[in-house]
Short mmCIF file of C-alpha atoms in Angstrom, two decimals:
data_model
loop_
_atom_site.label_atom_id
_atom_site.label_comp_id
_atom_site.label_asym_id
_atom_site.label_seq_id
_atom_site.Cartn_x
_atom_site.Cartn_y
_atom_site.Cartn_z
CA UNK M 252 0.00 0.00 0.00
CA UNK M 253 1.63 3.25 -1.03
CA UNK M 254 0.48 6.09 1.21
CA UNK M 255 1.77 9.74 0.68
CA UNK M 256 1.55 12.70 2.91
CA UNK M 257 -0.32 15.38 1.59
CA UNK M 258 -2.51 18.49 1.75
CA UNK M 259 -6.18 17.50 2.28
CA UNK M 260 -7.91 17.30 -1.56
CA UNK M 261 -10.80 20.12 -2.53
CA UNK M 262 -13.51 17.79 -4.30
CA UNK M 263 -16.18 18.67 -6.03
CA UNK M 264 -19.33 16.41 -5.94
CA UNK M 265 -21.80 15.71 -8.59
CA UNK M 266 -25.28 14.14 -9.35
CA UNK M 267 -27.82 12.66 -11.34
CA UNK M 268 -31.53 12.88 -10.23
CA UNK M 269 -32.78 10.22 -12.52
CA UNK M 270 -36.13 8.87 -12.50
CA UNK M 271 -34.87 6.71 -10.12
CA UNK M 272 -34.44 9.00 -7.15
CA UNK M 273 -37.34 10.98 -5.79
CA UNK M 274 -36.27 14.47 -4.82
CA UNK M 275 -36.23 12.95 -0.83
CA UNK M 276 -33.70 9.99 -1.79
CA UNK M 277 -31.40 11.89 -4.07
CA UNK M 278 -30.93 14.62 -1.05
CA UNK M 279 -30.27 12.50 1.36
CA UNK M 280 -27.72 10.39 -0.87
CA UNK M 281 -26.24 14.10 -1.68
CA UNK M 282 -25.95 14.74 2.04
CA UNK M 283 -24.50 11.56 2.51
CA UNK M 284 -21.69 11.93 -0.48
CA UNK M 285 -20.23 15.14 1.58
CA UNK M 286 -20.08 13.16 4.94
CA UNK M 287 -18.31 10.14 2.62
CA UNK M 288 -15.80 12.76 1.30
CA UNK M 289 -14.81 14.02 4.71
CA UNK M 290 -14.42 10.80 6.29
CA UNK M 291 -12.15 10.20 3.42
CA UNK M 292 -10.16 12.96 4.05
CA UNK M 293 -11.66 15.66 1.79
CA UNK M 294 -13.00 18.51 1.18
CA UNK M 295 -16.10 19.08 -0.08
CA UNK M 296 -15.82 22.53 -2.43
CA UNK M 297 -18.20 22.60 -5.03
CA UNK M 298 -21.71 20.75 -5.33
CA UNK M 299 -23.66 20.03 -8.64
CA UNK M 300 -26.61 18.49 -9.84
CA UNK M 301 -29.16 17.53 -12.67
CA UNK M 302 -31.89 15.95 -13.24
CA UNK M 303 -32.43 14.00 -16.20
CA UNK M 304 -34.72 10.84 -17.08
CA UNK M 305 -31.31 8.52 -17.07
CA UNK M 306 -27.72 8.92 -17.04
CA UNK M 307 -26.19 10.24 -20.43
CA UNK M 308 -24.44 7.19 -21.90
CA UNK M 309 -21.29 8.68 -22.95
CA UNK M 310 -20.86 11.65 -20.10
CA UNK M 311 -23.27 10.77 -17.19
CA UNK M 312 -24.26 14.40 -17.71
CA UNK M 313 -25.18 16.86 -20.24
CA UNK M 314 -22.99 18.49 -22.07
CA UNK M 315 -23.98 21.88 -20.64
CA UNK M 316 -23.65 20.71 -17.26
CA UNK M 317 -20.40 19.10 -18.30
CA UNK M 318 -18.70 22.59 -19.39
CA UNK M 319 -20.13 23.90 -15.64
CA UNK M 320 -18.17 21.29 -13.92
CA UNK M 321 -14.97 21.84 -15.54
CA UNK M 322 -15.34 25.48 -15.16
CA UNK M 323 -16.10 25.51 -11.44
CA UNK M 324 -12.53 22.62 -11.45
CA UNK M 325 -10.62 25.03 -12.92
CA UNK M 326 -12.02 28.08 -11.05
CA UNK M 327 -11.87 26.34 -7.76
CA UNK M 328 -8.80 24.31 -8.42
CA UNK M 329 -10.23 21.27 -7.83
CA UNK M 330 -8.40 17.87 -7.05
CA UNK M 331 -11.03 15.73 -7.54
CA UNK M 332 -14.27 15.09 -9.11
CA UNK M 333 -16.37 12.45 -7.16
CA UNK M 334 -20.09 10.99 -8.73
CA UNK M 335 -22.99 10.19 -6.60
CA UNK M 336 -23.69 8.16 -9.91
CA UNK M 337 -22.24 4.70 -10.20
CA UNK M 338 -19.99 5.03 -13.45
CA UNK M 339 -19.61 2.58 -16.19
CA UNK M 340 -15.48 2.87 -16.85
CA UNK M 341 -15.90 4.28 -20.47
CA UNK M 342 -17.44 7.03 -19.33
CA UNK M 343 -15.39 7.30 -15.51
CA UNK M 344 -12.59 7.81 -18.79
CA UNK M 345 -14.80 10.37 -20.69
CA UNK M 346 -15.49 12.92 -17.89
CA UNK M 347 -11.81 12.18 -16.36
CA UNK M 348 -10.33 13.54 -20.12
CA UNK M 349 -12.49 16.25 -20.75
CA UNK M 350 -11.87 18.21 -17.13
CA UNK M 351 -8.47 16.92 -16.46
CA UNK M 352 -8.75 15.94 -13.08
CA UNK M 353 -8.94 12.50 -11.21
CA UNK M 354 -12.46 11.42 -11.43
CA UNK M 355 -14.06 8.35 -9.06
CA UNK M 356 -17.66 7.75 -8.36
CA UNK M 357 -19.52 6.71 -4.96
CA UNK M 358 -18.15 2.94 -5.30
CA UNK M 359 -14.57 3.45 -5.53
CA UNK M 360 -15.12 6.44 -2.59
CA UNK M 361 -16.94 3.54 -0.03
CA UNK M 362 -14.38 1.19 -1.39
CA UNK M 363 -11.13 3.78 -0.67
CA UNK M 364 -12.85 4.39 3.08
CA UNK M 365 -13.07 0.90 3.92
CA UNK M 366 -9.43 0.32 2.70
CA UNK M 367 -8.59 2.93 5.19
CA UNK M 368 -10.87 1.29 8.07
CA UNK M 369 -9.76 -2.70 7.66
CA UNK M 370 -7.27 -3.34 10.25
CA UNK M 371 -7.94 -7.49 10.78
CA UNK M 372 -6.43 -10.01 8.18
CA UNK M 373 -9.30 -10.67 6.79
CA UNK M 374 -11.07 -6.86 6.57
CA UNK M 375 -8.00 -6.49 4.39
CA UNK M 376 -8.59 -9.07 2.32
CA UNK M 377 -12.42 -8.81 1.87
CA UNK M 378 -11.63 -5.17 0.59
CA UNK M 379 -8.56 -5.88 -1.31
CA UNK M 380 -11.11 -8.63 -3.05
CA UNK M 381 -13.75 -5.93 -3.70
CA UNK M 382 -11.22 -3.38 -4.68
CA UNK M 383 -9.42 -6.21 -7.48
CA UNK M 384 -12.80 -6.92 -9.02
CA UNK M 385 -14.07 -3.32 -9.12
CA UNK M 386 -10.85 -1.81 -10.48
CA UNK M 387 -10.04 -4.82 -12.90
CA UNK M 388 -12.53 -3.73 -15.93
CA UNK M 389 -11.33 -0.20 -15.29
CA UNK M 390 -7.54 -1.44 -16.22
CA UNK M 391 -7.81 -1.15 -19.91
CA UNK M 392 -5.97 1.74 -21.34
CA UNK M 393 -4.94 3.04 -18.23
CA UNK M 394 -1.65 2.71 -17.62
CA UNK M 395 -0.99 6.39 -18.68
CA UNK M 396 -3.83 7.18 -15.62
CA UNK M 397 -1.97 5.15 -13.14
CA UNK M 398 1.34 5.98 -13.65
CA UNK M 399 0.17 9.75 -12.65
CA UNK M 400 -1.17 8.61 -9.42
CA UNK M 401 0.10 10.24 -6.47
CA UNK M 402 -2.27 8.94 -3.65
CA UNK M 403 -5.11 10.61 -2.84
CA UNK M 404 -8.63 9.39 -2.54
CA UNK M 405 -9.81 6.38 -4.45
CA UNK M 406 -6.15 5.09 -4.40
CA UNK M 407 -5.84 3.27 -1.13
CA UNK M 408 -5.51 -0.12 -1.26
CA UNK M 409 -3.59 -2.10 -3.98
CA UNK M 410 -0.68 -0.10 -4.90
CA UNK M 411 -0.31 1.52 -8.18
CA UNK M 412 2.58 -1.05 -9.08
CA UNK M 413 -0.41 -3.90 -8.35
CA UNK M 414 -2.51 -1.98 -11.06
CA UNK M 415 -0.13 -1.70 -13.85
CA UNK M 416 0.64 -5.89 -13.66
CA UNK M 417 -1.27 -7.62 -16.17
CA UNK M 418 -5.09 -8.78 -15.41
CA UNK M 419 -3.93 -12.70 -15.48
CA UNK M 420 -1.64 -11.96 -12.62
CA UNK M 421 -5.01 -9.62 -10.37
CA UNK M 422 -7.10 -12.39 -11.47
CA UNK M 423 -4.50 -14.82 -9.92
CA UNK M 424 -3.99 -12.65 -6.70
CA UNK M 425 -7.71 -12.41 -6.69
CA UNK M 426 -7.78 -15.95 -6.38
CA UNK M 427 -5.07 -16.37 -3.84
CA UNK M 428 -7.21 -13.91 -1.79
CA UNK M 429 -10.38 -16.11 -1.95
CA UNK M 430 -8.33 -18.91 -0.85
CA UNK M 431 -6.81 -17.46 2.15
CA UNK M 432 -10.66 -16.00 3.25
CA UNK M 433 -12.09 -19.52 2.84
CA UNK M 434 -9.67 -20.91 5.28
CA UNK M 435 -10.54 -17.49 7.87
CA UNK M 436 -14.02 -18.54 7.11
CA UNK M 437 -13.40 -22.33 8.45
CA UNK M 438 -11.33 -20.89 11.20
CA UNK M 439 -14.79 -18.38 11.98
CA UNK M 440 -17.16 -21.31 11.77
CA UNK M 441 -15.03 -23.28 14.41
CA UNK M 442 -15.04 -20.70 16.49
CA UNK M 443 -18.99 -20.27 16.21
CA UNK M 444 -19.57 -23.55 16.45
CA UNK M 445 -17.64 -23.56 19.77
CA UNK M 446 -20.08 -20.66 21.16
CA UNK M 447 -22.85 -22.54 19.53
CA UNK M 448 -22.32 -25.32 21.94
CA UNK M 449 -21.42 -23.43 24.72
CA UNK M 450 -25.11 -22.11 25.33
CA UNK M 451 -24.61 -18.63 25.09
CA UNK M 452 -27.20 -16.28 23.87
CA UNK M 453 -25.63 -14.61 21.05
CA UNK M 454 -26.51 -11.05 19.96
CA UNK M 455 -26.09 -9.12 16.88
CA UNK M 456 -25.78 -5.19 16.20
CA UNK M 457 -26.50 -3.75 12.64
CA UNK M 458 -27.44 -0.90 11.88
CA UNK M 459 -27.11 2.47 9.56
CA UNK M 460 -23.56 3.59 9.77
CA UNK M 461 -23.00 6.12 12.34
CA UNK M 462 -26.00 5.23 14.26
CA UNK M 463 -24.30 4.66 17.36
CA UNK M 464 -23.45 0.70 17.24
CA UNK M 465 -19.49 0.55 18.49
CA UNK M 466 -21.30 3.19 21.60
CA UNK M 467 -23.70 0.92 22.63
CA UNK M 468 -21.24 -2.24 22.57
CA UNK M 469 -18.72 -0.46 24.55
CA UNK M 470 -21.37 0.78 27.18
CA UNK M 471 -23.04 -2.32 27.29
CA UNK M 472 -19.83 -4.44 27.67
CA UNK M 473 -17.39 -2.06 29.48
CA UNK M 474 -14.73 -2.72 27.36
CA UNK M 475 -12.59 0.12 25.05
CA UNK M 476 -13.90 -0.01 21.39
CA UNK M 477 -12.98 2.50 18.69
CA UNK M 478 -15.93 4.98 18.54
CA UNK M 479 -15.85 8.24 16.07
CA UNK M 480 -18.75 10.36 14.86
CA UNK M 481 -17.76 9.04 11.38
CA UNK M 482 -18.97 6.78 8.64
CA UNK M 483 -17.81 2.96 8.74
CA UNK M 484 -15.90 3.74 12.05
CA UNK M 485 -15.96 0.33 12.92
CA UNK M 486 -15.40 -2.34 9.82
CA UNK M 487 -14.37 -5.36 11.46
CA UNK M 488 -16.48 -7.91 13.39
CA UNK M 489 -15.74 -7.45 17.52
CA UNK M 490 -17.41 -9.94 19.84
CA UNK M 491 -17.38 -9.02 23.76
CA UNK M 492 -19.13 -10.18 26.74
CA UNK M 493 -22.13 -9.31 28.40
CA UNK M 494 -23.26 -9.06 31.62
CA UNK M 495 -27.32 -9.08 31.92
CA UNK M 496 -28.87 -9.47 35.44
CA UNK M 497 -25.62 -11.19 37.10
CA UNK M 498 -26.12 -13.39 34.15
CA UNK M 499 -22.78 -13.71 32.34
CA UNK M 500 -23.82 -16.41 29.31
CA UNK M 501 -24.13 -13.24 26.54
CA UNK M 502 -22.10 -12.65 23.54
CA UNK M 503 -22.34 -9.05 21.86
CA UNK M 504 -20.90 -8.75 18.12
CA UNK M 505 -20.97 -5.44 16.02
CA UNK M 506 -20.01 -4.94 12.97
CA UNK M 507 -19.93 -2.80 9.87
CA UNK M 508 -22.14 -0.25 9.35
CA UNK M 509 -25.32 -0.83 6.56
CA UNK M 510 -25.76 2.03 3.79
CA UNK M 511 -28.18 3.48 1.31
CA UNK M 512 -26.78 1.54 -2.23
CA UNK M 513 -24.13 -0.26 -0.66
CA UNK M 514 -21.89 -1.71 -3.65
CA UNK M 515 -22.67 -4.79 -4.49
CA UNK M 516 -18.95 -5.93 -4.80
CA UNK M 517 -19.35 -5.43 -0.61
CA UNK M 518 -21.80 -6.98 0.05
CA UNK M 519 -20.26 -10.45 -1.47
CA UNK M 520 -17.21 -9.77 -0.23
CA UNK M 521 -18.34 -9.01 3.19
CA UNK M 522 -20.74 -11.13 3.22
CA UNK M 523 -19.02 -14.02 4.89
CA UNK M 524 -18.17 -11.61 7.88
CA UNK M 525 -21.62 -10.40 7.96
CA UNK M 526 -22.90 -14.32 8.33
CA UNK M 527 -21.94 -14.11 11.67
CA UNK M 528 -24.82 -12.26 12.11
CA UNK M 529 -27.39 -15.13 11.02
CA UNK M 530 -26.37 -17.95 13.52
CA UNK M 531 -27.55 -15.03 16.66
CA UNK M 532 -30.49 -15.17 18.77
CA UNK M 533 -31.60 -11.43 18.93
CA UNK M 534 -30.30 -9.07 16.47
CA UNK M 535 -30.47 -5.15 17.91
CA UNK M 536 -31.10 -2.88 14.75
CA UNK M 537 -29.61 0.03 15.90
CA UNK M 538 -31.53 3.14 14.65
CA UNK M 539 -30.05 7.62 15.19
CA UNK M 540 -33.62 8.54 16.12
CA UNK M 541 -32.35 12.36 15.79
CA UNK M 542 -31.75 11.94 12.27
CA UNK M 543 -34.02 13.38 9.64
CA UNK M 544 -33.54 10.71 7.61
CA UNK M 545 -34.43 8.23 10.06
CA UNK M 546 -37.32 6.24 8.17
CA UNK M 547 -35.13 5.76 4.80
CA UNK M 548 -32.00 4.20 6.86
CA UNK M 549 -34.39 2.20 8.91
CA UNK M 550 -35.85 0.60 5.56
CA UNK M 551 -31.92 0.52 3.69
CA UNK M 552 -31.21 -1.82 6.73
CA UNK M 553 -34.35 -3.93 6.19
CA UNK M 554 -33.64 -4.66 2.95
CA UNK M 555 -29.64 -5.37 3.66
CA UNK M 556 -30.98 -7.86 6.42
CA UNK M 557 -33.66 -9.67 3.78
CA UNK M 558 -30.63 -9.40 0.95
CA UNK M 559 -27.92 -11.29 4.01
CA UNK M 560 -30.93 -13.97 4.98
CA UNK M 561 -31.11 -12.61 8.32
CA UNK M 562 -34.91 -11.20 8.38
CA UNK M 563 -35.59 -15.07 10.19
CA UNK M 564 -34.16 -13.65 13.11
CA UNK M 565 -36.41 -12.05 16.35
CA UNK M 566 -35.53 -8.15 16.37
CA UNK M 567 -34.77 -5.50 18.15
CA UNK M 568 -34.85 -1.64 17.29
CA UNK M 569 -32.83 0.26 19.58
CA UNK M 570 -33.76 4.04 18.78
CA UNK M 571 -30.68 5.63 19.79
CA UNK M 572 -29.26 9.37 20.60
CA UNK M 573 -32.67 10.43 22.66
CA UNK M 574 -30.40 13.31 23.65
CA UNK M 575 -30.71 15.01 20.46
CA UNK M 576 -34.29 14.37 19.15
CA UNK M 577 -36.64 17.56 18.53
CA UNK M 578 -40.02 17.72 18.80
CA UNK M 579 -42.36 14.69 18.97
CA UNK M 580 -40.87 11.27 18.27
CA UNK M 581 -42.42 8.49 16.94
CA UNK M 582 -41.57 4.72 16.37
CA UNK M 583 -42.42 2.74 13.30
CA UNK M 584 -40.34 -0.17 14.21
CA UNK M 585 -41.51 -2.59 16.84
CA UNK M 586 -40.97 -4.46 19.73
CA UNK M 587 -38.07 -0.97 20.05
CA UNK M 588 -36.90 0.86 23.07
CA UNK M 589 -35.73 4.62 22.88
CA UNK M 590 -32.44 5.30 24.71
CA UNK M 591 -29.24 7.18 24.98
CA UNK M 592 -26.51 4.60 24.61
CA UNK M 593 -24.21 7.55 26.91
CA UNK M 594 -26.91 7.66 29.83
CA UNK M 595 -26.25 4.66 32.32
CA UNK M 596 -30.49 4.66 32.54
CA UNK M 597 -30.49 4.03 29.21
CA UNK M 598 -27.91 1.27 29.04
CA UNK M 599 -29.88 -0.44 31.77
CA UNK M 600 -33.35 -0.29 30.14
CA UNK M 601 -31.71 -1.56 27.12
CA UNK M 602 -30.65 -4.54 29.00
CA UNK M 603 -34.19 -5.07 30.58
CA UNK M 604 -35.07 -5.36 27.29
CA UNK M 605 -32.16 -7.68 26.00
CA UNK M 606 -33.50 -9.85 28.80
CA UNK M 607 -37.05 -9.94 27.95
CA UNK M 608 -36.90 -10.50 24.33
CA UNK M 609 -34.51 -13.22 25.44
CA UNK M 610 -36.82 -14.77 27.25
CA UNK M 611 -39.83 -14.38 25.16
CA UNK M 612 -37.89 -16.40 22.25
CA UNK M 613 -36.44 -19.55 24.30
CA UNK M 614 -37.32 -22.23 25.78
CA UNK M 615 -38.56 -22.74 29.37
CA UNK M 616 -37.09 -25.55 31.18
CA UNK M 617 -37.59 -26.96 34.91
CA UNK M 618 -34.84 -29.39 35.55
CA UNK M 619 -33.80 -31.43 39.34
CA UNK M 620 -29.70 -31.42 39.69
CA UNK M 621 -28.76 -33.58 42.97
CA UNK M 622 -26.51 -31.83 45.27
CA UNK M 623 -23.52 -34.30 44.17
CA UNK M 624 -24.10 -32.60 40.83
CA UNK M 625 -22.31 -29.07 41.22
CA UNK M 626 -20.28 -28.70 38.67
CA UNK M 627 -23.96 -29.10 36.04
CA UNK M 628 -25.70 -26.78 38.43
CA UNK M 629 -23.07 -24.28 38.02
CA UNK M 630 -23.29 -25.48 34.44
CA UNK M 631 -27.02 -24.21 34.43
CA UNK M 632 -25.89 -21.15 36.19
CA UNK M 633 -23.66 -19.99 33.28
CA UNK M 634 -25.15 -21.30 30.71
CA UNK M 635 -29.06 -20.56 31.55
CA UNK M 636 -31.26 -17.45 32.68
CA UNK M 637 -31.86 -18.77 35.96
CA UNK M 638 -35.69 -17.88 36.85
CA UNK M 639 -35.74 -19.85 40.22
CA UNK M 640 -33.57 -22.02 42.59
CA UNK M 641 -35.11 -24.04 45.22
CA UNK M 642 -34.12 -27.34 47.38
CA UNK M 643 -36.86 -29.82 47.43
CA UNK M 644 -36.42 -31.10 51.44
CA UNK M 645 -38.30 -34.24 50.76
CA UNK M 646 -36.48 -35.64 47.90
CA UNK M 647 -33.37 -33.83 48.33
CA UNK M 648 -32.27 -32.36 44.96
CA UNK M 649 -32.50 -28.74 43.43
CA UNK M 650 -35.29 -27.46 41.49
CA UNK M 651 -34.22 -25.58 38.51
CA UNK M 652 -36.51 -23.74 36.42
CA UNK M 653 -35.37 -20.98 34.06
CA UNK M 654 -34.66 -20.57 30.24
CA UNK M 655 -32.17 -21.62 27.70
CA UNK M 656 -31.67 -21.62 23.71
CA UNK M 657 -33.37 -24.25 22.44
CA UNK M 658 -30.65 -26.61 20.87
CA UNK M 659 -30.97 -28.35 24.38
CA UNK M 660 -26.84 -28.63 24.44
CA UNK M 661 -27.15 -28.55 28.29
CA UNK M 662 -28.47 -32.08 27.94
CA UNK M 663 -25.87 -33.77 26.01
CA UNK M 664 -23.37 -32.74 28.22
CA UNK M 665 -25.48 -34.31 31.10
#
């Protein structure tokens, strides 16, 4: 990975309002593209748009708007010219020639963040992966292109020396890549299949990016996690231990953050990480219930979680940041429960709640353990949500009664 210090890049941001956007969408996605730029590391100078029935084949834009853009690049001295649009590579080449200036869309800009945000093995890889195959039709007649790179945005991640080798060779590293996450998947599956058995109930965060996940896993756990008031802050999967009612048997994993058009080279490559989430017992959709555009990021995470095979799963919403709602609030997602994740009230009613949707989805159990038996009733004791414990004086054994997942693992080990 080459990485070069310099000053921060002025970018100017374009796009499209096709008939596929209503004027709410293509707003918020506009919004969105300046908070992506800035988490990148730039600068967001200039904004333009148009609307037009579809994208122009050849330019993505008219030609009139065209001659705006490279006017306000040259007046403003732009760096970089980023597209809300996703951009076929012929014409990624087109506008790139005719204003002179780097040109990326919304893809490549995702893609360059997460680069940036991977720090585990396999984060790496997944977005080295998505990187290869987004970049690889983009190769042709570019060696003149990539020989002028100089780092920047869109260029994190395989080094320009990677990109001028010939596509054989990417697809071949592409390959290797796939190899090496197939054998981090078999290592992940052991390692689920190991809390599987253990009992635990495991739960799951998702949620819009930036909606306060990484917060509410390191409140709820106690532990030091990477949180920022950025986009993707967290990319990696990070499992920690929870504590619910002096019941230790809970497992808490967060992950990357969902958003609006996520690329769909992500999505596969992630999406072996993200199948962690489908083997959980409770998923907590985390939702910012200050934002205004709370309802469309509530229904881009739906539709992730149907897309991943995870809508089987019971549910959640955790409407966070109550500290910064105005006016009247309403839910439209239920069974939810409104919190701030940085109030210590509102970390405990969110684990009231854990504990009764918990208990609403497993299975009750009443079991006897004799008093020989410790080490299974302190089995039970870690393993279970202990509802009652009480010594039966006439036939001298423990009474038991309480809830558990229903794979019933407690019994095979007795």
């Amino acid at each position: 990975m080459i990485e070069i210090e310099q000053r921060p890049e002025k970018v100017l941001i374009f796009g499209v309002q096709t008939e596929n956007y209503s004027d709410e969408k293509f707003q918020v996605l506009m919004k969105e593209m300046k908070s992506l730029t800035e988490t990148a590391g730039g600068i967001p100078t200039v904004e333009m748009t148009q609307k037009l029935p579809r994208l122009n084949s050849r330019s993505a834009v008219g030609s009139g708007k065209l001659s705006e853009i490279k006017d306000a690049v040259n007046k403003e001295e732009i760096d970089l010219v980023i597209s809300m649009n996703a951009l076929t590579p012929s014409t990624n080449r087109y506008i790139e020639d005719q204003l002179g200036v780097r040109v990326i869309d919304r893809i490549q800009l995702i893609l360059d963040i997460f680069a940036m945000r991977a720090k585990s093995r396999e984060g790496k890889l997944q977005v080295e992966l998505a990187q290869y195959d987004y970049l690889l039709p983009r190769l042709q007649g570019r060696r003149d292109y990539l020989s002028r790179l100089g780092g920047g945005i869109g260029t994190r991640g395989p080094g320009e020396t990677k990109l001028e080798t010939d596509r054989r060779h990417i697809r071949t590293m592409m390959s290797q890549i796939k190899k090496e996450l197939a054998k981090l998947s078999e290592h992940r599956e052991l390692t689920r299949s190991r809390r599987r058995s253990g009992s635990e109930f495991n739960i799951g965060l998702v949620g819009y990016t930036n909606a306060g996940k990484s917060t509410i896993l390191r409140e709820l756990t106690e532990s030091d996690t990477y949180v920022e008031d950025q986009l993707f802050a967290t990319l990696d999967p990070l499992t920690r231990k929870l504590t619910i009612n002096g019941h230790d048997g809970f497992t808490l994993t967060d992950t990357v953050g969902f958003i609006e058009e996520l690329p769909t080279t992500l999505i596969q490559a992630f999406k072996s990480t993200l199948e962690e989430m489908r083997y959980v017992d409770l998923l907590l959709h985390v939702v910012d219930a200050s934002s205004a555009d709370r309802m469309m990021h509530e229904q881009t995470v739906y539709n992730l979680i149907k897309e991943l095979e995870m809508d089987h799963l019971p549910i959640l919403t955790v409407y966070n940041k109550k500290d910064k709602i105005e006016g009247n609030f309403e839910p439209t997602l239920f069974p939810y429960v409104t919190i701030s994740a940085l109030e210590k009230d509102g970390v405990e009613a969110l684990k009231q709640k854990i504990w009764a949707e918990i208990v609403r989805t497993s299975e009750k159990f009443e079991v006897e353990v004799d008093p020989q038996e410790a080490d299974l009733l302190a089995l039970y004791r870690q393993k279970t949500l202990i509802e009652s414990l009480e010594f039966d004086e006439e036939n001298q054994v423990y009474i038991l009664k309480g809830f558990r997942r229903s794979d019933k693992e407690l019994d095979k080990e007795r």
